[in-house]
């Protein structure tokens, strides 16, 4: 089961990522733009996710994904760390969120991370 230290290690391994405390929780940013947070006493992550995909995720796997009330209007989803299959799934989730926040120069410089899938 992935934990908060796995989140930190994987997030900070992504290009141009920094960790910053905001709203009394760790946040991860690429080129200054937030792509992940560690809320709920670091037992879950909040990541960028297009709304149409987010809704499908939550319906398909409600034990894993949910939408926090105060984030409903934004393209973010929460994932319970204890419900994730393994570090590979965590890495995929974080990399997808990173791609959505990364500027084009980083997406071009790191094509192995794939194209952005969100807005």
Short mmCIF file of C-alpha atoms in Angstrom, two decimals:
data_model
loop_
_atom_site.label_atom_id
_atom_site.label_comp_id
_atom_site.label_asym_id
_atom_site.label_seq_id
_atom_site.Cartn_x
_atom_site.Cartn_y
_atom_site.Cartn_z
CA UNK A 1 0.00 0.00 0.00
CA UNK A 2 1.48 3.37 -1.00
CA UNK A 3 1.87 5.98 1.73
CA UNK A 4 2.64 9.71 2.04
CA UNK A 5 6.38 9.14 1.69
CA UNK A 6 5.77 7.30 -1.59
CA UNK A 7 3.69 10.26 -2.77
CA UNK A 8 6.55 12.65 -1.91
CA UNK A 9 9.22 10.50 -3.51
CA UNK A 10 7.29 9.95 -6.74
CA UNK A 11 5.95 13.51 -7.04
CA UNK A 12 9.37 15.05 -6.41
CA UNK A 13 10.92 12.73 -9.02
CA UNK A 14 8.82 14.42 -11.72
CA UNK A 15 10.61 17.26 -13.56
CA UNK A 16 10.59 20.75 -12.02
CA UNK A 17 8.46 19.64 -9.06
CA UNK A 18 8.64 21.28 -5.65
CA UNK A 19 6.85 20.69 -2.35
CA UNK A 20 5.24 23.60 -0.52
CA UNK A 21 3.00 23.73 2.55
CA UNK A 22 -0.30 25.46 1.79
CA UNK A 23 -3.58 25.27 3.71
CA UNK A 24 -1.60 23.40 6.42
CA UNK A 25 -0.85 20.47 4.09
CA UNK A 26 1.87 19.44 1.67
CA UNK A 27 1.26 20.48 -1.94
CA UNK A 28 3.27 19.55 -5.02
CA UNK A 29 3.80 21.97 -7.88
CA UNK A 30 5.30 21.84 -11.34
CA UNK A 31 6.74 25.15 -12.51
CA UNK A 32 4.79 26.74 -9.64
CA UNK A 33 1.40 25.24 -10.61
CA UNK A 34 -0.18 22.84 -8.11
CA UNK A 35 -0.85 19.28 -9.30
CA UNK A 36 -1.22 17.28 -6.05
CA UNK A 37 -1.90 17.70 -2.34
CA UNK A 38 -1.77 15.39 0.68
CA UNK A 39 -4.95 16.18 2.68
CA UNK A 40 -6.75 14.08 5.33
CA UNK A 41 -3.71 13.59 7.53
CA UNK A 42 -1.79 12.38 4.49
CA UNK A 43 -4.04 9.33 3.97
CA UNK A 44 -5.24 10.49 0.55
CA UNK A 45 -4.12 12.58 -2.38
CA UNK A 46 -5.95 15.25 -4.34
CA UNK A 47 -4.96 15.47 -8.00
CA UNK A 48 -6.04 17.21 -11.17
CA UNK A 49 -8.59 15.29 -13.20
CA UNK A 50 -10.89 16.51 -15.99
CA UNK A 51 -14.44 16.66 -14.63
CA UNK A 52 -15.88 14.15 -17.12
CA UNK A 53 -13.14 11.62 -16.30
CA UNK A 54 -13.40 12.37 -12.58
CA UNK A 55 -17.10 11.57 -12.48
CA UNK A 56 -16.50 8.27 -14.28
CA UNK A 57 -13.69 7.35 -11.86
CA UNK A 58 -15.85 8.05 -8.82
CA UNK A 59 -18.75 6.03 -10.19
CA UNK A 60 -16.53 3.11 -11.21
CA UNK A 61 -14.43 2.96 -8.02
CA UNK A 62 -16.13 4.87 -5.16
CA UNK A 63 -14.04 3.03 -2.57
CA UNK A 64 -10.92 4.55 -4.16
CA UNK A 65 -11.96 7.94 -5.58
CA UNK A 66 -14.24 10.72 -4.35
CA UNK A 67 -14.86 14.42 -4.80
CA UNK A 68 -14.44 16.72 -1.82
CA UNK A 69 -17.37 19.14 -1.52
CA UNK A 70 -15.18 22.24 -1.71
CA UNK A 71 -13.47 20.92 -4.88
CA UNK A 72 -16.64 19.91 -6.77
CA UNK A 73 -16.52 22.95 -9.05
CA UNK A 74 -12.87 22.32 -9.92
CA UNK A 75 -11.21 19.59 -11.99
CA UNK A 76 -9.77 17.71 -8.97
CA UNK A 77 -10.40 14.27 -7.51
CA UNK A 78 -9.30 12.58 -4.28
CA UNK A 79 -7.83 9.09 -4.02
CA UNK A 80 -7.46 7.05 -0.84
CA UNK A 81 -3.87 5.83 -0.59
CA UNK A 82 -4.94 2.62 1.18
CA UNK A 83 -7.19 1.74 -1.77
CA UNK A 84 -4.50 2.08 -4.44
CA UNK A 85 -3.20 -1.19 -5.86
CA UNK A 86 0.50 -0.34 -5.73
CA UNK A 87 3.18 2.27 -6.41
CA UNK A 88 2.70 1.91 -10.16
CA UNK A 89 -0.91 3.05 -9.88
CA UNK A 90 0.17 5.95 -7.65
CA UNK A 91 2.90 6.90 -10.16
CA UNK A 92 0.37 6.85 -13.03
CA UNK A 93 -2.07 9.06 -11.11
CA UNK A 94 0.62 11.58 -10.12
CA UNK A 95 2.19 11.67 -13.60
CA UNK A 96 -1.21 12.26 -15.21
CA UNK A 97 -1.90 15.15 -12.85
CA UNK A 98 1.63 16.53 -13.44
CA UNK A 99 1.03 16.50 -17.22
CA UNK A 100 -2.15 18.53 -16.76
CA UNK A 101 -0.29 21.24 -14.84
CA UNK A 102 3.09 21.21 -16.62
CA UNK A 103 3.89 23.96 -19.11
CA UNK A 104 4.40 22.98 -22.77
CA UNK A 105 8.20 23.39 -22.49
CA UNK A 106 8.32 20.56 -19.91
CA UNK A 107 5.89 18.36 -21.84
CA UNK A 108 8.11 18.81 -24.91
CA UNK A 109 11.29 18.17 -22.92
CA UNK A 110 9.95 14.94 -21.34
CA UNK A 111 7.96 13.14 -24.06
CA UNK A 112 8.32 9.85 -22.15
CA UNK A 113 5.84 11.25 -19.62
CA UNK A 114 3.23 11.44 -22.36
CA UNK A 115 0.89 14.18 -23.54
CA UNK A 116 -1.43 16.06 -21.21
CA UNK A 117 -4.88 14.51 -20.99
CA UNK A 118 -6.75 17.31 -19.23
CA UNK A 119 -7.44 20.98 -19.40
#
